Coordinates of C-alpha atoms in Angstrom, one line a residue:
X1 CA 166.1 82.8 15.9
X2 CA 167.9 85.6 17.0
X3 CA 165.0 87.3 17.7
X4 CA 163.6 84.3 20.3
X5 CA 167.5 84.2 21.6
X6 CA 167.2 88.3 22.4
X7 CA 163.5 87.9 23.8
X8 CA 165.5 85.1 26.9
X9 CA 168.3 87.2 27.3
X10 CA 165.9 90.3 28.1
X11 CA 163.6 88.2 30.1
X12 CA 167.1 86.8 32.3
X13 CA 167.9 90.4 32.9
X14 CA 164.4 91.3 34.3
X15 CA 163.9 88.3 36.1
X16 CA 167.2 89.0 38.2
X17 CA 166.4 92.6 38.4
X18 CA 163.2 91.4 40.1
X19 CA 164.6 88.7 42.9
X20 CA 167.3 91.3 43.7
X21 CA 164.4 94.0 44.4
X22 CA 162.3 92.0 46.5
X23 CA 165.6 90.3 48.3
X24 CA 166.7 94.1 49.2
X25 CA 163.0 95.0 50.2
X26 CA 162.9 91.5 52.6
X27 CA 166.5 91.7 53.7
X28 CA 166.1 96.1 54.4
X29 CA 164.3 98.1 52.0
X30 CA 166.4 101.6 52.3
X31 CA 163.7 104.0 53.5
X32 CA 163.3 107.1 52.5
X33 CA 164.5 108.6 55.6
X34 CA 166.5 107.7 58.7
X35 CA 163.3 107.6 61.0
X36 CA 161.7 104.9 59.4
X37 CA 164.6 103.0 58.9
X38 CA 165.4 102.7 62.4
X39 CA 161.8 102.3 63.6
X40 CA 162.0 99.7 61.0
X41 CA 164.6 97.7 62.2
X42 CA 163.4 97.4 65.9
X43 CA 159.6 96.1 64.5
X44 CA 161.8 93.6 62.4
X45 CA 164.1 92.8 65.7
X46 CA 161.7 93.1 68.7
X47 CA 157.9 92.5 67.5
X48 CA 158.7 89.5 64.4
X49 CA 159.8 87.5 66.9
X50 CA 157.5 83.6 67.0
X51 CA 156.9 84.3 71.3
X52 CA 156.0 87.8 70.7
X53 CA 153.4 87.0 67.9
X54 CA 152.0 84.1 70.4
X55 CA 151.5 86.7 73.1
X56 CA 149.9 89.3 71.3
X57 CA 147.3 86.9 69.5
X58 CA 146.7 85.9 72.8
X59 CA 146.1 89.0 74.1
X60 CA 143.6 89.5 71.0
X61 CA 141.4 86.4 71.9
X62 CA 141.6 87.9 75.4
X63 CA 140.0 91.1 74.6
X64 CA 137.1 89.7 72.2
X65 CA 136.3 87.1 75.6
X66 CA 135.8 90.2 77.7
X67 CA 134.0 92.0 74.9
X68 CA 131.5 89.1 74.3
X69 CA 130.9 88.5 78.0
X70 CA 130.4 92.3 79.3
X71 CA 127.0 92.2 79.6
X72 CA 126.8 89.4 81.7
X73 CA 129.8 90.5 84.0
X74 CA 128.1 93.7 84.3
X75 CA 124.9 92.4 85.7
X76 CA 126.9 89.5 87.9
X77 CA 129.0 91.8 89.6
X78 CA 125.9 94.3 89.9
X79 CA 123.9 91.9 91.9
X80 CA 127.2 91.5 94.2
X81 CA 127.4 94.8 94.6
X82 CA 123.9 95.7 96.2
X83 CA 123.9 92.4 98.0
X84 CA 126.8 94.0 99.6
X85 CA 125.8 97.2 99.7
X86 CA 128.4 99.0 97.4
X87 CA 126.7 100.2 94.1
X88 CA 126.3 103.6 93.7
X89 CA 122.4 103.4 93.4
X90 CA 121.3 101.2 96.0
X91 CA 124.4 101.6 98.4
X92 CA 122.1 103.3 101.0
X93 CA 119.4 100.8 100.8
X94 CA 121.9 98.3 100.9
X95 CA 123.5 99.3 104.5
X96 CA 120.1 100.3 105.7
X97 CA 119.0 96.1 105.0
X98 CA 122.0 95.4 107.3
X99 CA 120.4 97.6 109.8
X100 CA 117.7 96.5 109.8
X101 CA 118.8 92.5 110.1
X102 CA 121.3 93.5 112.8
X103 CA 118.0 95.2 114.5
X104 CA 115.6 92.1 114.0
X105 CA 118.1 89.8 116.1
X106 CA 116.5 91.0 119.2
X107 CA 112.9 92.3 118.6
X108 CA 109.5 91.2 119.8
X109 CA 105.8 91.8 118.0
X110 CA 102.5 91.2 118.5
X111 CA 100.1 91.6 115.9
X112 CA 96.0 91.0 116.5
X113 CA 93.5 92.3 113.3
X114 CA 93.4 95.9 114.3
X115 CA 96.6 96.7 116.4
X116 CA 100.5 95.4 116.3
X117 CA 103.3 96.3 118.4
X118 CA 106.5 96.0 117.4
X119 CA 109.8 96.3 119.4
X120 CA 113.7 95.9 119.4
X121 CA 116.3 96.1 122.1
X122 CA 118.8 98.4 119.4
X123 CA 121.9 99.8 120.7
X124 CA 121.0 98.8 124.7
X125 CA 122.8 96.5 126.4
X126 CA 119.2 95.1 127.7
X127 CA 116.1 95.1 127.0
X128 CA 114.2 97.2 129.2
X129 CA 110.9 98.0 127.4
X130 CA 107.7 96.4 128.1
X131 CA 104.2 96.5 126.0
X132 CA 100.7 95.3 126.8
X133 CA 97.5 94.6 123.6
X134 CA 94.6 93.5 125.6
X135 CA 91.4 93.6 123.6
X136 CA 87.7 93.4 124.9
X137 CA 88.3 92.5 128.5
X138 CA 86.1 90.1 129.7
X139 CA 84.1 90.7 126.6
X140 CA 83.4 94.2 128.1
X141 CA 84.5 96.1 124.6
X142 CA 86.9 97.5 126.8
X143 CA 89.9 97.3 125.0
X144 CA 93.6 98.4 126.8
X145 CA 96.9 98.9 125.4
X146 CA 100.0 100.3 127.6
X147 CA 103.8 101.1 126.7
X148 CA 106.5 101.0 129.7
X149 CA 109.9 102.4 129.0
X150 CA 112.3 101.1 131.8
X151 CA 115.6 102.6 133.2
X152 CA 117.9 101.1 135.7
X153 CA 116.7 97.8 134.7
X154 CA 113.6 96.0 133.9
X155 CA 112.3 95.5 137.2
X156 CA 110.1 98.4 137.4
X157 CA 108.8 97.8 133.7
X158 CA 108.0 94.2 134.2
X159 CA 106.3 95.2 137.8
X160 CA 104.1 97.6 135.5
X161 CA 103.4 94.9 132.6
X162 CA 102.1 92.4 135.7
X163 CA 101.0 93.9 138.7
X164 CA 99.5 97.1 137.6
X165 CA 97.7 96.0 134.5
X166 CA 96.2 93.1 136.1
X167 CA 94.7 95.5 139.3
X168 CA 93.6 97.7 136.4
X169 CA 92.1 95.0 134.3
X170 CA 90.0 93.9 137.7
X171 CA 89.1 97.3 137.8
X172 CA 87.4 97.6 134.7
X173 CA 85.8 94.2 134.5
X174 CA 84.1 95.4 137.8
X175 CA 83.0 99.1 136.5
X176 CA 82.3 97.5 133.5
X177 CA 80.1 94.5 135.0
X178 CA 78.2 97.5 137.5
X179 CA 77.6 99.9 134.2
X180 CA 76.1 97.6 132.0
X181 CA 73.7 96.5 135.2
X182 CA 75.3 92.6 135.3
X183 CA 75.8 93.8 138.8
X184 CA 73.9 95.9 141.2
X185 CA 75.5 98.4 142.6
X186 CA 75.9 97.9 146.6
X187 CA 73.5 100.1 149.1
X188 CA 76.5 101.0 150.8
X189 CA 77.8 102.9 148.0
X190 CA 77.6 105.9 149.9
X191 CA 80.8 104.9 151.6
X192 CA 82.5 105.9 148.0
X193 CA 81.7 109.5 149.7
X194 CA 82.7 109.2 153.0
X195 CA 86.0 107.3 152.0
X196 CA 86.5 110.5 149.9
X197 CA 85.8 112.8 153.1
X198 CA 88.2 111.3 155.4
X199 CA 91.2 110.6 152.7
X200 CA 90.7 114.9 152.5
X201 CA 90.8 115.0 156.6
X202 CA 93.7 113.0 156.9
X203 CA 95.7 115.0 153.4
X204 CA 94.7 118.4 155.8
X205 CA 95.9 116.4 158.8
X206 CA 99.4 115.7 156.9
X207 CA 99.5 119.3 155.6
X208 CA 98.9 120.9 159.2
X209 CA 101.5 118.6 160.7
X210 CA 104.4 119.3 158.2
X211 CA 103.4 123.1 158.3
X212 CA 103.7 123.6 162.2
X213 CA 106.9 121.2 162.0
X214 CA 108.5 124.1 159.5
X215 CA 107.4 126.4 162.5
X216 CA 108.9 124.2 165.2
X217 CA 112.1 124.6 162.7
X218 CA 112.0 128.4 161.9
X219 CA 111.4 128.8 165.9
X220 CA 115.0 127.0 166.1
X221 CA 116.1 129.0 163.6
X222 CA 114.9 132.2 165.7
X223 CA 116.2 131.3 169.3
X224 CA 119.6 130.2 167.9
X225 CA 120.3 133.5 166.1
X226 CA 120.3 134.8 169.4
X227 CA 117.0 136.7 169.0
X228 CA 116.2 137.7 173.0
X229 CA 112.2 138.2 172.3
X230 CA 111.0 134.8 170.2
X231 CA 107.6 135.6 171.7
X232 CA 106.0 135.9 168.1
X233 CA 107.5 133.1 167.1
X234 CA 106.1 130.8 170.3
X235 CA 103.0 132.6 169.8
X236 CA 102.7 132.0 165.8
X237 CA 103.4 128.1 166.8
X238 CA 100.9 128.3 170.0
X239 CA 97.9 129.3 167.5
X240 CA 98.9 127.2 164.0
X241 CA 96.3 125.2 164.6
X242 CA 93.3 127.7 165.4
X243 CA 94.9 129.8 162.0
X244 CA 96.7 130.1 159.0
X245 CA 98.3 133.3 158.2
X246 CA 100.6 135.2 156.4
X247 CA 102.7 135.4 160.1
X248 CA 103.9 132.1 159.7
X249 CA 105.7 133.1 156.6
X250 CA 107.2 136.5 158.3
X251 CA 108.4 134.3 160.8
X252 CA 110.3 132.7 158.1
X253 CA 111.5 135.7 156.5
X254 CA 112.7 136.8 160.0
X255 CA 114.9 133.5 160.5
X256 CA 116.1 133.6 156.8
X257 CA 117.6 137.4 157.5
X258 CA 118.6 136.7 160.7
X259 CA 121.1 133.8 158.9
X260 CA 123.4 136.2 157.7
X261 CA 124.3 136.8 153.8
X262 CA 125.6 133.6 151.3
X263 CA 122.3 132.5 150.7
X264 CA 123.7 131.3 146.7
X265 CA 126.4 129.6 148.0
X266 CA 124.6 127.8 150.6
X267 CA 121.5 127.0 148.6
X268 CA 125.2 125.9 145.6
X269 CA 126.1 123.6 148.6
X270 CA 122.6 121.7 149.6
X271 CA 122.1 121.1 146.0
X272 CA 125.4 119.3 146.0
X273 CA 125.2 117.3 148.8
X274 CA 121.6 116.6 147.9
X275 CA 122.7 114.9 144.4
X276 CA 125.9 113.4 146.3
X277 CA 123.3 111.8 148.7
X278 CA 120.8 110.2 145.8
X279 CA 123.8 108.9 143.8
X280 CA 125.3 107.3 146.3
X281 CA 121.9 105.6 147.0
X282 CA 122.2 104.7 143.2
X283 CA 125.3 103.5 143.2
X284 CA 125.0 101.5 146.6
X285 CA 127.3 102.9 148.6
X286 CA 126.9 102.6 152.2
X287 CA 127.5 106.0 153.0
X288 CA 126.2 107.2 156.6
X289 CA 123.7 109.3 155.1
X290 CA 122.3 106.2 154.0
X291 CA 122.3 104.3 156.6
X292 CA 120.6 107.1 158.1
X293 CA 117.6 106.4 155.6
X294 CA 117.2 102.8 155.8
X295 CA 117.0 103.8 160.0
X296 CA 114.7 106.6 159.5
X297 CA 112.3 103.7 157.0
X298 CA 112.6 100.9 159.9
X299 CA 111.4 103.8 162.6
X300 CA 109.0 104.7 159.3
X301 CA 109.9 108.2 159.3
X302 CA 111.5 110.2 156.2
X303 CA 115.1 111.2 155.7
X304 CA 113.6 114.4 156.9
X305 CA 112.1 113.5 159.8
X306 CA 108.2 113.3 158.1
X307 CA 106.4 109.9 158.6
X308 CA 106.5 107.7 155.1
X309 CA 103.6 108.7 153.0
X310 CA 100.9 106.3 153.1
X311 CA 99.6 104.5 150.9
X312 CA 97.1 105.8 148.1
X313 CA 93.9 104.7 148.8
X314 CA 92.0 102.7 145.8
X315 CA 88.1 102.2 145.7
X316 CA 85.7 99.9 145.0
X317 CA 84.6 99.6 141.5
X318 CA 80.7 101.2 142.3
X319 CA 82.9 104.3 143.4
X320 CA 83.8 105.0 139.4
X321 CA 80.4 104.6 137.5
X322 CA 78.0 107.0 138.0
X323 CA 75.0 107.2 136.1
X324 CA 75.9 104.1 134.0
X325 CA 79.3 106.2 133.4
X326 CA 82.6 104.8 133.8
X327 CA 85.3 107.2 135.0
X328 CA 88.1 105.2 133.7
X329 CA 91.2 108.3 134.1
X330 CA 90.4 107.7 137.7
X331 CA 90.7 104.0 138.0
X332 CA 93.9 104.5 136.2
X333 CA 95.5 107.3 138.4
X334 CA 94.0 105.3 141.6
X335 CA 95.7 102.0 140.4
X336 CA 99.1 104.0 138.8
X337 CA 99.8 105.6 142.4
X338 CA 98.9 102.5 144.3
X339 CA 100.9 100.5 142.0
X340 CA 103.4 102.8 142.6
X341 CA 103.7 103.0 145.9
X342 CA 103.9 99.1 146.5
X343 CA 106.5 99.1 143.7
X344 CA 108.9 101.2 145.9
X345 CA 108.2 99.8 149.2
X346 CA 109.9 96.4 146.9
X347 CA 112.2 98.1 145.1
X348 CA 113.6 99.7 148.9
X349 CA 113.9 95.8 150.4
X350 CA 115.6 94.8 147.0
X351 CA 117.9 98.0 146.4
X352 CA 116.6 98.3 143.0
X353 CA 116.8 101.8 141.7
X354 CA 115.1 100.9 138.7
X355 CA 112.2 103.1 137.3
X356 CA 109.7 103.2 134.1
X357 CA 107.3 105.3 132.1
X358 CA 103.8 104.4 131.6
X359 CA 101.4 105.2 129.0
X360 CA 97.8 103.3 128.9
X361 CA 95.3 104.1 126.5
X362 CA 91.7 102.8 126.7
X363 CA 89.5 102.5 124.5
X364 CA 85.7 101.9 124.8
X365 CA 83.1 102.7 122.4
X366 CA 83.9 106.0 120.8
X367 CA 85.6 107.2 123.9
X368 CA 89.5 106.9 124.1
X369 CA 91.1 108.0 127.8
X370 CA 95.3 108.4 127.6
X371 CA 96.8 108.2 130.8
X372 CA 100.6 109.5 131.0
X373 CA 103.5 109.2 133.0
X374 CA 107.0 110.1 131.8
X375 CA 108.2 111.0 128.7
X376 CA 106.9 107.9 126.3
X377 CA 104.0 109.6 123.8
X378 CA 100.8 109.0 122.1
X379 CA 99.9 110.8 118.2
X380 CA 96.4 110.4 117.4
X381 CA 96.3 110.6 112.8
X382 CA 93.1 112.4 112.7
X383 CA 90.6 112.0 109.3
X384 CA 92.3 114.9 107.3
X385 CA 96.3 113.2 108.5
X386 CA 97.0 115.9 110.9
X387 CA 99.2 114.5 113.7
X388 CA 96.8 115.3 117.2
X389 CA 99.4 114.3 120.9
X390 CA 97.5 112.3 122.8
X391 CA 99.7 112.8 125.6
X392 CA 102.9 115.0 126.6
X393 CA 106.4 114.7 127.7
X394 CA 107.2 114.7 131.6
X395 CA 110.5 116.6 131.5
X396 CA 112.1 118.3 133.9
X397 CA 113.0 121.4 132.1
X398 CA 109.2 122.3 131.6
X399 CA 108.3 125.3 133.9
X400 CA 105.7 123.3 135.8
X401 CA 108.0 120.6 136.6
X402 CA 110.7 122.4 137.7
X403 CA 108.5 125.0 139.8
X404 CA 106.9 121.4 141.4
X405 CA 111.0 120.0 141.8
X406 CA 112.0 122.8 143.4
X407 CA 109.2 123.4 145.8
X408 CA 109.8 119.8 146.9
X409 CA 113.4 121.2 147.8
X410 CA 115.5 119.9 144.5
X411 CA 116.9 120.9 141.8
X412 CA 117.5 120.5 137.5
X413 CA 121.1 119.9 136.2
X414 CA 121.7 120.0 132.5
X415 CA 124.3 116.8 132.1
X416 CA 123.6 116.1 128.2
X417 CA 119.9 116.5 128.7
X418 CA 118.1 118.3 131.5
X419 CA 118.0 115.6 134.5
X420 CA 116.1 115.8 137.8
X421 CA 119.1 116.2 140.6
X422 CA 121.6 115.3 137.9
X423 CA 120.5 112.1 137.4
X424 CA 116.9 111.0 136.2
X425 CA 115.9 113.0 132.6
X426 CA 112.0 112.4 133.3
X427 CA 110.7 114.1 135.5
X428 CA 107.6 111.3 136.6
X429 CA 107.7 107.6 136.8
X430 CA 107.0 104.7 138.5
X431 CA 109.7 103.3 140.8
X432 CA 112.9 105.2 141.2
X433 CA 112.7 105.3 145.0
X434 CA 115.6 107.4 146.2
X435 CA 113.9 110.3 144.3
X436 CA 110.6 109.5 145.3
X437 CA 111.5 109.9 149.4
X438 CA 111.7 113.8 148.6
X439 CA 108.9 113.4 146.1
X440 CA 111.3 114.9 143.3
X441 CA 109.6 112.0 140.7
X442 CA 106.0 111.4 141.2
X443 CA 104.0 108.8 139.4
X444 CA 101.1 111.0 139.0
X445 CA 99.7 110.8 135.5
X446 CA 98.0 113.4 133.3
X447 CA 95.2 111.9 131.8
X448 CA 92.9 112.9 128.4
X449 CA 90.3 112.4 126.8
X450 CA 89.3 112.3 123.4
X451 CA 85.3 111.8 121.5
X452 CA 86.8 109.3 118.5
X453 CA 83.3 110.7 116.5
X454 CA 85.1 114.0 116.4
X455 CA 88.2 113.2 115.4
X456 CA 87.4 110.2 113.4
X457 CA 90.9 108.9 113.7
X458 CA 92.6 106.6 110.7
X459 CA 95.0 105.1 113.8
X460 CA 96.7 106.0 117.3
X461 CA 100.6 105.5 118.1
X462 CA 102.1 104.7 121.3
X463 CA 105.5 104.7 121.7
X464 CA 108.6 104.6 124.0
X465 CA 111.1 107.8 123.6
X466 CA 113.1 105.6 121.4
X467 CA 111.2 106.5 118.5
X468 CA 110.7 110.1 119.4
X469 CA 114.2 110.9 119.8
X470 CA 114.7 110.6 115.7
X471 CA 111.1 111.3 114.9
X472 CA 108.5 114.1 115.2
X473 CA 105.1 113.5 115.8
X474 CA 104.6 115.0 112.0
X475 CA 106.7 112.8 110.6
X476 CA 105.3 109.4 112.3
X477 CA 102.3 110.0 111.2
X478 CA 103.1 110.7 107.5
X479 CA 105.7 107.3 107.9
X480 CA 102.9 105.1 109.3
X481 CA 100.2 106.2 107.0
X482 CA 101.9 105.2 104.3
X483 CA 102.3 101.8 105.4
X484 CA 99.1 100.8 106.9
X485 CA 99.2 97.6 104.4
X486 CA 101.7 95.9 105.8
X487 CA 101.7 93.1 108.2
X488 CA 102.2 95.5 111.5
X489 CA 100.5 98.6 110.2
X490 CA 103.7 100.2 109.9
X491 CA 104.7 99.7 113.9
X492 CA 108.0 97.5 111.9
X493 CA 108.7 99.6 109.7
X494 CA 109.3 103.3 111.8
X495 CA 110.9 100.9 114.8
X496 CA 113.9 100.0 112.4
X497 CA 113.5 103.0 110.5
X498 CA 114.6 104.7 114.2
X499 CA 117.2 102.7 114.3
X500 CA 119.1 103.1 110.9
X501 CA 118.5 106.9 111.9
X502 CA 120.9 106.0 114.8
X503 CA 118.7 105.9 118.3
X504 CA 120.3 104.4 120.7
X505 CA 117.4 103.4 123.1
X506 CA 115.2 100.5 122.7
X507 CA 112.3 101.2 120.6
X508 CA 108.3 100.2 120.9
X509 CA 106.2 101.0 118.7
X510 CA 102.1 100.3 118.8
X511 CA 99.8 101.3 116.3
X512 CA 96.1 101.2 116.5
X513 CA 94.2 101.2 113.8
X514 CA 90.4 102.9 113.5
X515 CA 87.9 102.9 111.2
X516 CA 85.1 105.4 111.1
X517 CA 86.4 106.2 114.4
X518 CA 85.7 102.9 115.7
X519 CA 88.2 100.4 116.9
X520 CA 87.1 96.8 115.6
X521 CA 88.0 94.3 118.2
X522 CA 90.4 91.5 117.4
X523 CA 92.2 88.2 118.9
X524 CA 95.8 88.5 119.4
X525 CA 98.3 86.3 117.1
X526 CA 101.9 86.6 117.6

């Protein structure tokens, strides 16, 4: 009895011991040190709280959400990103695609099976180049293709496009017709000859006139220097026409010396007024000096007093095939000069200063003829891939150029780029008449040839300056090759490429494509 009465009193005494431990250890267990105790006391205070156990389990499911959906947030925002053009990886190829779509809003192609042209107005205000794909010409195999690079306008471009190709695709038909014997050449064809005799008469005529007026001038030049005895003079201008000699020339050194010293400064001064002079004519200002002009073109002289140039002469199509031969680079220069000329006799009763390149390729059979004028190019990829010019730059900068400017009494400024009187930066084209009264910029073309058996070409590009200002002939080539599979052989692809590399001309690009050094004839399909 006692024993069970000392077993509950012992079992009292622990079970109070026990409530008072855990009541000290929920009301403030005593740490062991300070530290705790206090960093204790503000988890019981501040982070027990109900709200600030809500927020931090809300917090919790929070995190896990964003940890379950990472991978899908990852690829989401990914795709957003190169849409936009802002991932690391295809940020380039991104902002290239805008580009390109800003490019495409203006751009005009033409594809057929074995040629496509592609073209796009870029940073220019207007589009000012012109193109031309014309395959087996009256079923002649004769197959053309042309690039015309404007400036000042379209006018001059879209003259080239209609007028010219249409007189060189009657041309051809004609050649083409009397070559394959569908039509007898005329008995008169002798006249090809004799047209070819007097057009060299009347050239000597023109030479022999301008020469003795420079006489009539330097014997001006003589008798107002004050020069008592012009005797050699009268007699030097009294027997021009008998003979030409080396006195004609003294008599020039004689007037030049007798002028007096600031030759520099003079020759500083004519340059000046000379550029003053052709950009007021640009500009259309009605200056005196040119209403001078448009006096000296109603009496149909020159600003210098020379009658206007006649017309070039073009032939009959029996005068370019001999021996069943066509001689197409001479149809072509005939009909560029011709063209030409009626272009600025227009351009003159319109005021339209406008200008253009032209380069024509024709191909026929395995013989491919390149006719150039200005600064637009062809690249021929040969068999091995080696990038072959078909035709070269017209700048005035070159030594022939300049030697044939200044002859013609102009001059080359450097303003950015090398520029013929300041102001044109090819130094041949059609149009651009205020330069061509002093014959500063001449329309005549240089014209190749090329045996496609030799070079076995995989294709040919033509192209405005557009494209060659960002690209090398080299790397055209390599660019194009590579892409011969797509829809426009490539002629897309290097046009926008030119543009993302920041040209800021319009661009035209036409490639042609060969096989075994033959072009297969197509119909066009825009």
């Amino acid at each position: 009895m006692e024993d069970e009465l000392e077993d509950k009193i012992l079992y009292q005494t622990l079970s109070k011991s026990h409530m008072k431990l855990l009541s000290k250890f929920a009301v403030g267990v005593t740490p062991l040190n300070s530290s705790l105790s206090y960093v204790w006391k503000v988890m019981r205070v501040y982070l027990l709280k109900p709200e600030v156990l809500i927020a931090g389990l809300l917090i919790c499911l929070f995190v896990l959400y964003l940890q379950a959906a990472e991978v899908w947030s990852r690829g989401f925002i990914g795709r957003i990103s190169n849409s936009l053009g802002l991932g690391k990886a295809g940020g380039r190829s991104g902002k290239l695609s805008l580009l390109a779509s800003a490019a495409e809003k203006h751009s005009w192609d033409e594809r057929t099976t074995g040629s496509a042209v592609y073209a796009v107005q870029g940073r220019r205000a207007k589009m000012e180049d012109r193109f031309v794909i014309s395959e087996n010409i009256n079923s002649s195999g004769i197959s053309l293709f042309a690039i015309f690079d404007g400036h000042g306008g379209e006018y001059a471009a879209e003259y080239a496009k209609t007028v010219l190709i249409k007189n060189i695709h009657q041309k051809l038909m004609q050649s083409s017709a009397i070559a394959d014997g569908k039509e007898l050449p005329s008995p008169k064809a002798a006249f090809c000859a004799e047209d070819d005799r007097k057009q060299k008469e009347e050239k000597e005529e023109k030479e022999n006139d301008k020469q003795e007026q420079e006489v009539n001038e330097r014997y001006k030049v003589y008798a107002h220097n004050g020069n008592s005895d012009p005797s050699g003079a009268v007699q030097r201008r009294q027997s021009f026409r008998k003979s030409k000699t080396e006195d004609t020339v003294g008599t020039g050194n004689n007037g030049a010396a007798n002028g007096g010293g600031g030759g520099g400064g003079a020759a500083a001064n004519s340059n000046q007024m000379l550029e003053n002079d052709l950009l007021s004519k640009y500009m259309g200002n009605q200056s005196p000096a040119r209403q001078q002009v448009k006096k000296n073109l109603l009496n149909g002289t020159s600003g210098s007093g020379e009658p206007v140039p006649a017309k070039p002469k073009t032939y009959d199509a029996r005068c370019y095939v001999q021996n069943g031969s066509i001689n197409f680079g001479k149809i072509i220069t005939d009909e560029v000069l011709a063209a030409d000329y009626d272009l600025v006799e227009a351009a003159k009763k319109m005021s339209d200063f406008a200008g253009t390149t032209a380069l024509i390729a024709v191909i026929h059979r395995t013989k491919l003829i390149v006719a150039n004028v200005g600064d637009s190019r062809g690249v021929m990829c040969d068999f091995k891939g080696n990038a072959i010019p078909l035709s070269f730059d017209h700048k005035p900068q070159q030594v022939r150029e300049q030697k044939r400017i200044a002859d013609a009494g102009g001059f080359i400024a450097f303003k950015g780029v090398w520029r013929v009187a300041g102001i044109l930066a090819t130094s041949r084209a059609l149009g651009d008449y205020p330069l061509k009264e002093k014959n500063l910029v001449i329309a005549n073309p240089d014209v190749l040839s090329f045996d496609l058996v030799d070079h076995r070409p995989q294709f040919l590009i033509l192209a405005s300056d557009g494209l060659w200002d960002t690209f090398t002939n080299e790397e055209a080539v390599a660019y194009v090759r590579e892409r011969l599979d797509e829809p426009h052989f490539g002629a897309k692809s290097i046009a926008l490429q030119s543009y993302s590399r920041g040209s800021v001309d319009n661009i035209t690009v036409l490639v042609i494509v060969l096989k075994n050094g033959r072009y297969e004839i197509g119909s066009s399909s825009n």
